[in-house]
């Protein structure tokens, strides 16, 4: 039956192609297909739209004279039917060197022109994703040179933005908040569940975004938009898609991907599958021997044995596998209504927490095994959009989502018999209502409401590996629920055709309820509650003296509400001390000011400079505490000092982001981006320490060439060293991660890589891409990481469009 269906689908598609006249629209220099090009005429009023292969049916335009080809970022072209025939129905559009009309979503949750922004946003689109060939979404952000990535293991990637990371950054996928109630202050790896192949566009909004996104959006927002279904413009079914395979030598990566789009006039779908297999990662050959993996633990005949690593550049064990699936179904019964269901499922195999396997105790490895269990992420989303001029709105969007997160951690001491297993499961539900209302050509209101509810289940098991008998162990978290409810609004007003002001406000209520299992932790309480509210706002301004010059400035506040990890995690931080829940924990606030200036010179050179300053107040940190008036309590038979997470510190970070780009006439372009920042935080005794997540100076310089379906990038990425005097207090004790300087003190060496990437469109169906990363085979570990970066890496990828 399935064969008959695909047979009929193939025959109908073939018949359609024989009767229709198709045009292909490409970028003039590179020959790359351009999606979403509008092809239209004024009289008669006709229109068509290109798909991701740059193809569109133009049969309706036969013998017409003035046919318009328009797309954001490209010069409009007007040609006749006869001229299309002369060009064999392949139309090239010239890309504008610099355009302020690029569509950005992350700033206000609605699509808007970049010229309307009052803060800095980085956009990464399909062509850049394709040529960079990232293995994970974290690698995609790192390849931009504008986001610093920390990795504790190969199955990871924790972004750092403007001095903040983890639960002080927010991740959004198709408008769904990925952050959940157990996002911790330590490095997290949830971003690897986002498949780069399913990303249509990635955006990074710098600075607080709490007005539109709520809690956690302190340092920035990472917004990922996935592949979009494609509707047909007549009564025929449109079928297209892409398949790709990739090999990388540094970890023997094998990746396979396919996505298929089906579209009729009212119903459309996109289906995407990706499978990744990553072997153990090989480090470079030129660098400090400190990083070499000299030995590792294997279990032989029920005994832990330390093995000498025959290939010390191979980081054993660091390999894992991962799979992704995405399905979208879109229904557009009229021009005013749009419905979409989206499903995403991602899962990994076990993967080792590599940095924990580098620790030693009494000359022997401290852990025999330390790994994360399968990391699962399931998203169900339903979106309704309605467009019609009403008193309260011109456009309204309702987004309902249900997510399920599953993760676990397992560790066992060297020669130990007990494997400690901790399992977490979070069910996250959200309702987002967004409305947009234009009062006139100068003013508009963007407002809405959000409700988020998280249910956290946590269990612990202690399993004897000899008898395989399991006993109940302490859970990492209490059984908890976390609620957030908010109202927000942003008002935009065009002061003139050259300037705009924007003001926003949000009130957020949140609460948490936790029930503790006192079987293992003998506290004189069984429950904890917390509820509070947060008020945040923003004020921004932009000024455009002319088409080549823009200035943006703004002040904003962000906040992070205490979550289950902050309030409910119970553990003995050190012998003689115990951390207890603090139901009086308040939100921490960030106060930010920034200015961004961009100038284009002669339509060839662009300079973009941003300066920012952020103060984090009431930061949640661990400090000594009183419990029922006592500074010490009996815990596990020992008088233990009481500690708790408290609002007891401040932190500051300030810096510059500088970008320069030169586009030449001969197809070459030169781009460079540099980030400099400096951060400090208060310690227990009131002294100052460099801020842990304030990355050292880092950047990228890239020479690109595009012509006739060929593109290549020759680029360098680099990072400054962190000397001992600039090391955060929390990093100094990690002597297993940092080599020693001439005085025997730990430091993070600076590093650079030289890289080459190329992409060639062989014909309308096949595109080859590949390259060499870290050509000089440098051996280095990015600051704060626990995994040595890849050595010389050969990449080969073949993509087929159909």
GROMACS .gro file of N, CA and C in nm, residues 596-690:
model
  285
  596UNK      N    1   2.452   5.120   2.072
  596UNK     CA    2   2.501   5.050   1.954
  596UNK      C    3   2.501   5.147   1.836
  597UNK      N    4   2.612   5.154   1.764
  597UNK     CA    5   2.624   5.242   1.648
  597UNK      C    6   2.672   5.162   1.529
  598UNK      N    7   2.602   5.173   1.417
  598UNK     CA    8   2.640   5.106   1.294
  598UNK      C    9   2.644   5.207   1.181
  599UNK      N   10   2.750   5.199   1.099
  599UNK     CA   11   2.765   5.294   0.989
  599UNK      C   12   2.815   5.219   0.866
  600UNK      N   13   2.755   5.249   0.752
  600UNK     CA   14   2.796   5.191   0.624
  600UNK      C   15   2.864   5.301   0.543
  601UNK      N   16   2.982   5.268   0.490
  601UNK     CA   17   3.058   5.363   0.411
  601UNK      C   18   3.060   5.317   0.265
  602UNK      N   19   3.005   5.400   0.177
  602UNK     CA   20   3.008   5.377   0.032
  602UNK      C   21   2.951   5.241  -0.007
  603UNK      N   22   2.857   5.191   0.072
  603UNK     CA   23   2.793   5.061   0.045
  603UNK      C   24   2.895   4.948   0.035
  604UNK      N   25   3.012   4.966   0.097
  604UNK     CA   26   3.117   4.865   0.090
  604UNK      C   27   3.165   4.822   0.228
  605UNK      N   28   3.176   4.918   0.319
  605UNK     CA   29   3.231   4.890   0.451
  605UNK      C   30   3.127   4.921   0.558
  606UNK      N   31   3.114   4.828   0.654
  606UNK     CA   32   3.021   4.847   0.765
  606UNK      C   33   3.096   4.830   0.897
  607UNK      N   34   3.077   4.926   0.988
  607UNK     CA   35   3.133   4.920   1.122
  607UNK      C   36   3.018   4.919   1.221
  608UNK      N   37   3.022   4.827   1.318
  608UNK     CA   38   2.916   4.816   1.417
  608UNK      C   39   2.980   4.801   1.555
  609UNK      N   40   2.952   4.894   1.643
  609UNK     CA   41   3.013   4.894   1.777
  609UNK      C   42   2.904   4.903   1.882
  610UNK      N   43   2.912   4.814   1.982
  610UNK     CA   44   2.818   4.817   2.095
  610UNK      C   45   2.897   4.826   2.225
  611UNK      N   46   2.847   4.907   2.317
  611UNK     CA   47   2.903   4.915   2.451
  611UNK      C   48   2.791   4.890   2.551
  612UNK      N   49   2.821   4.815   2.657
  612UNK     CA   50   2.715   4.780   2.753
  612UNK      C   51   2.771   4.777   2.895
  613UNK      N   52   2.681   4.794   2.990
  613UNK     CA   53   2.712   4.783   3.132
  613UNK      C   54   2.591   4.718   3.200
  614UNK      N   55   2.617   4.615   3.279
  614UNK     CA   56   2.509   4.543   3.349
  614UNK      C   57   2.546   4.526   3.496
  615UNK      N   58   2.451   4.557   3.581
  615UNK     CA   59   2.463   4.533   3.725
  615UNK      C   60   2.365   4.425   3.765
  616UNK      N   61   2.415   4.318   3.827
  616UNK     CA   62   2.329   4.212   3.881
  616UNK      C   63   2.316   4.234   4.030
  617UNK      N   64   2.196   4.258   4.076
  617UNK     CA   65   2.170   4.288   4.217
  617UNK      C   66   2.090   4.174   4.279
  618UNK      N   67   2.111   4.154   4.410
  618UNK     CA   68   2.042   4.047   4.484
  618UNK      C   69   2.071   3.910   4.422
  619UNK      N   70   2.195   3.891   4.377
  619UNK     CA   71   2.233   3.764   4.314
  619UNK      C   72   2.217   3.649   4.412
  620UNK      N   73   2.167   3.538   4.361
  620UNK     CA   74   2.146   3.420   4.445
  620UNK      C   75   2.276   3.342   4.458
  621UNK      N   76   2.330   3.339   4.581
  621UNK     CA   77   2.457   3.271   4.610
  621UNK      C   78   2.444   3.196   4.742
  622UNK      N   79   2.540   3.105   4.766
  622UNK     CA   80   2.538   3.027   4.889
  622UNK      C   81   2.611   3.103   5.000
  623UNK      N   82   2.541   3.120   5.113
  623UNK     CA   83   2.598   3.192   5.227
  623UNK      C   84   2.554   3.124   5.357
  624UNK      N   85   2.623   3.159   5.471
  624UNK     CA   86   2.582   3.108   5.603
  624UNK      C   87   2.440   3.157   5.633
  625UNK      N   88   2.365   3.077   5.713
  625UNK     CA   89   2.222   3.099   5.729
  625UNK      C   90   2.180   3.061   5.870
  626UNK      N   91   2.065   3.113   5.911
  626UNK     CA   92   2.004   3.074   6.038
  626UNK      C   93   1.881   2.989   6.008
  627UNK      N   94   1.869   2.877   6.078
  627UNK     CA   95   1.752   2.791   6.061
  627UNK      C   96   1.682   2.781   6.195
  628UNK      N   97   1.559   2.833   6.203
  628UNK     CA   98   1.487   2.842   6.330
  628UNK      C   99   1.572   2.912   6.437
  629UNK      N  100   1.645   3.014   6.395
  629UNK     CA  101   1.727   3.092   6.487
  629UNK      C  102   1.861   3.030   6.519
  630UNK      N  103   1.893   2.914   6.464
  630UNK     CA  104   2.018   2.845   6.494
  630UNK      C  105   2.113   2.852   6.376
  631UNK      N  106   2.242   2.871   6.404
  631UNK     CA  107   2.341   2.874   6.296
  631UNK      C  108   2.399   2.736   6.268
  632UNK      N  109   2.365   2.635   6.354
  632UNK     CA  110   2.411   2.497   6.333
  632UNK      C  111   2.300   2.403   6.376
  633UNK      N  112   2.290   2.291   6.308
  633UNK     CA  113   2.192   2.189   6.343
  633UNK      C  114   2.259   2.053   6.333
  634UNK      N  115   2.198   1.952   6.398
  634UNK     CA  116   2.248   1.815   6.386
  634UNK      C  117   2.206   1.759   6.250
  635UNK      N  118   2.304   1.709   6.175
  635UNK     CA  119   2.277   1.654   6.042
  635UNK      C  120   2.362   1.529   6.024
  636UNK      N  121   2.296   1.414   6.003
  636UNK     CA  122   2.365   1.286   5.993
  636UNK      C  123   2.454   1.262   6.114
  637UNK      N  124   2.402   1.300   6.233
  637UNK     CA  125   2.474   1.274   6.356
  637UNK      C  126   2.588   1.369   6.383
  638UNK      N  127   2.600   1.475   6.303
  638UNK     CA  128   2.711   1.569   6.319
  638UNK      C  129   2.655   1.710   6.327
  639UNK      N  130   2.711   1.790   6.420
  639UNK     CA  131   2.671   1.929   6.429
  639UNK      C  132   2.725   2.002   6.307
  640UNK      N  133   2.633   2.053   6.224
  640UNK     CA  134   2.672   2.109   6.094
  640UNK      C  135   2.629   2.254   6.081
  641UNK      N  136   2.720   2.334   6.025
  641UNK     CA  137   2.690   2.474   5.999
  641UNK      C  138   2.582   2.485   5.892
  642UNK      N  139   2.485   2.573   5.915
  642UNK     CA  140   2.373   2.588   5.823
  642UNK      C  141   2.409   2.690   5.714
  643UNK      N  142   2.381   2.653   5.590
  643UNK     CA  143   2.396   2.744   5.477
  643UNK      C  144   2.270   2.737   5.391
  644UNK      N  145   2.252   2.838   5.309
  644UNK     CA  146   2.138   2.840   5.217
  644UNK      C  147   2.170   2.932   5.100
  645UNK      N  148   2.098   2.910   4.991
  645UNK     CA  149   2.105   3.004   4.880
  645UNK      C  150   2.032   3.131   4.922
  646UNK      N  151   2.102   3.246   4.909
  646UNK     CA  152   2.045   3.373   4.955
  646UNK      C  153   2.070   3.483   4.853
  647UNK      N  154   1.990   3.588   4.862
  647UNK     CA  155   2.013   3.709   4.782
  647UNK      C  156   2.117   3.794   4.854
  648UNK      N  157   2.245   3.764   4.830
  648UNK     CA  158   2.348   3.823   4.915
  648UNK      C  159   2.470   3.873   4.840
  649UNK      N  160   2.460   3.897   4.710
  649UNK     CA  161   2.578   3.941   4.636
  649UNK      C  162   2.538   4.031   4.520
  650UNK      N  163   2.639   4.101   4.468
  650UNK     CA  164   2.623   4.180   4.348
  650UNK      C  165   2.731   4.140   4.248
  651UNK      N  166   2.702   4.168   4.122
  651UNK     CA  167   2.801   4.142   4.017
  651UNK      C  168   2.786   4.250   3.911
  652UNK      N  169   2.897   4.285   3.849
  652UNK     CA  170   2.894   4.382   3.740
  652UNK      C  171   2.970   4.326   3.621
  653UNK      N  172   2.925   4.363   3.503
  653UNK     CA  173   2.996   4.325   3.380
  653UNK      C  174   2.976   4.438   3.280
  654UNK      N  175   3.083   4.472   3.211
  654UNK     CA  176   3.076   4.574   3.108
  654UNK      C  177   3.169   4.533   2.994
  655UNK      N  178   3.142   4.585   2.875
  655UNK     CA  179   3.224   4.542   2.764
  655UNK      C  180   3.188   4.608   2.633
  656UNK      N  181   3.259   4.561   2.528
  656UNK     CA  182   3.242   4.611   2.392
  656UNK      C  183   3.225   4.494   2.296
  657UNK      N  184   3.140   4.511   2.197
  657UNK     CA  185   3.128   4.419   2.084
  657UNK      C  186   3.154   4.501   1.958
  658UNK      N  187   3.257   4.462   1.883
  658UNK     CA  188   3.300   4.540   1.766
  658UNK      C  189   3.299   4.449   1.644
  659UNK      N  190   3.232   4.494   1.538
  659UNK     CA  191   3.227   4.418   1.413
  659UNK      C  192   3.262   4.511   1.297
  660UNK      N  193   3.336   4.457   1.201
  660UNK     CA  194   3.371   4.531   1.080
  660UNK      C  195   3.360   4.438   0.960
  661UNK      N  196   3.305   4.489   0.850
  661UNK     CA  197   3.289   4.408   0.730
  661UNK      C  198   3.317   4.493   0.606
  662UNK      N  199   3.391   4.432   0.511
  662UNK     CA  200   3.426   4.499   0.386
  662UNK      C  201   3.386   4.406   0.272
  663UNK      N  202   3.292   4.451   0.189
  663UNK     CA  203   3.247   4.373   0.074
  663UNK      C  204   3.307   4.433  -0.054
  664UNK      N  205   3.382   4.353  -0.126
  664UNK     CA  206   3.456   4.399  -0.243
  664UNK      C  207   3.380   4.365  -0.371
  665UNK      N  208   3.422   4.428  -0.480
  665UNK     CA  209   3.352   4.409  -0.607
  665UNK      C  210   3.375   4.272  -0.670
  666UNK      N  211   3.487   4.208  -0.637
  666UNK     CA  212   3.525   4.084  -0.705
  666UNK      C  213   3.474   3.958  -0.638
  667UNK      N  214   3.374   3.970  -0.552
  667UNK     CA  215   3.317   3.853  -0.486
  667UNK      C  216   3.376   3.824  -0.350
  668UNK      N  217   3.482   3.896  -0.312
  668UNK     CA  218   3.544   3.874  -0.181
  668UNK      C  219   3.480   3.964  -0.077
  669UNK      N  220   3.481   3.917   0.047
  669UNK     CA  221   3.440   3.999   0.161
  669UNK      C  222   3.525   3.962   0.281
  670UNK      N  223   3.544   4.061   0.369
  670UNK     CA  224   3.625   4.041   0.489
  670UNK      C  225   3.542   4.083   0.609
  671UNK      N  226   3.532   3.995   0.708
  671UNK     CA  227   3.451   4.022   0.827
  671UNK      C  228   3.532   3.992   0.951
  672UNK      N  229   3.516   4.074   1.053
  672UNK     CA  230   3.583   4.049   1.180
  672UNK      C  231   3.493   4.094   1.294
  673UNK      N  232   3.492   4.015   1.401
  673UNK     CA  233   3.412   4.048   1.519
  673UNK      C  234   3.494   4.018   1.643
  674UNK      N  235   3.491   4.112   1.738
  674UNK     CA  236   3.567   4.097   1.862
  674UNK      C  237   3.477   4.132   1.980
  675UNK      N  238   3.483   4.050   2.085
  675UNK     CA  239   3.410   4.076   2.209
  675UNK      C  240   3.508   4.092   2.324
  676UNK      N  241   3.499   4.204   2.393
  676UNK     CA  242   3.579   4.228   2.514
  676UNK      C  243   3.482   4.258   2.628
  677UNK      N  244   3.506   4.193   2.742
  677UNK     CA  245   3.419   4.215   2.857
  677UNK      C  246   3.498   4.194   2.986
  678UNK      N  247   3.452   4.258   3.089
  678UNK     CA  248   3.516   4.243   3.220
  678UNK      C  249   3.406   4.237   3.325
  679UNK      N  250   3.412   4.135   3.411
  679UNK     CA  251   3.309   4.119   3.512
  679UNK      C  252   3.368   4.089   3.649
  680UNK      N  253   3.297   4.131   3.753
  680UNK     CA  254   3.337   4.104   3.891
  680UNK      C  255   3.215   4.063   3.972
  681UNK      N  256   3.239   3.980   4.073
  681UNK     CA  257   3.132   3.939   4.164
  681UNK      C  258   3.182   3.941   4.307
  682UNK      N  259   3.090   3.958   4.402
  682UNK     CA  260   3.123   3.960   4.544
  682UNK      C  261   3.142   3.818   4.595
  683UNK      N  262   3.240   3.801   4.685
  683UNK     CA  263   3.263   3.673   4.752
  683UNK      C  264   3.203   3.677   4.893
  684UNK      N  265   3.218   3.564   4.966
  684UNK     CA  266   3.160   3.554   5.100
  684UNK      C  267   3.209   3.665   5.192
  685UNK      N  268   3.338   3.697   5.183
  685UNK     CA  269   3.396   3.795   5.275
  685UNK      C  270   3.383   3.938   5.227
  686UNK      N  271   3.310   3.960   5.117
  686UNK     CA  272   3.290   4.093   5.066
  686UNK      C  273   3.395   4.137   4.965
  687UNK      N  274   3.499   4.058   4.945
  687UNK     CA  275   3.600   4.091   4.846
  687UNK      C  276   3.547   4.061   4.706
  688UNK      N  277   3.622   4.102   4.604
  688UNK     CA  278   3.580   4.087   4.465
  688UNK      C  279   3.660   3.977   4.395
  689UNK      N  280   3.594   3.912   4.300
  689UNK     CA  281   3.659   3.809   4.218
  689UNK      C  282   3.610   3.825   4.074
  690UNK      N  283   3.696   3.797   3.976
  690UNK     CA  284   3.648   3.800   3.837
  690UNK      C  285   3.524   3.712   3.822
   0.00000   0.00000   0.00000
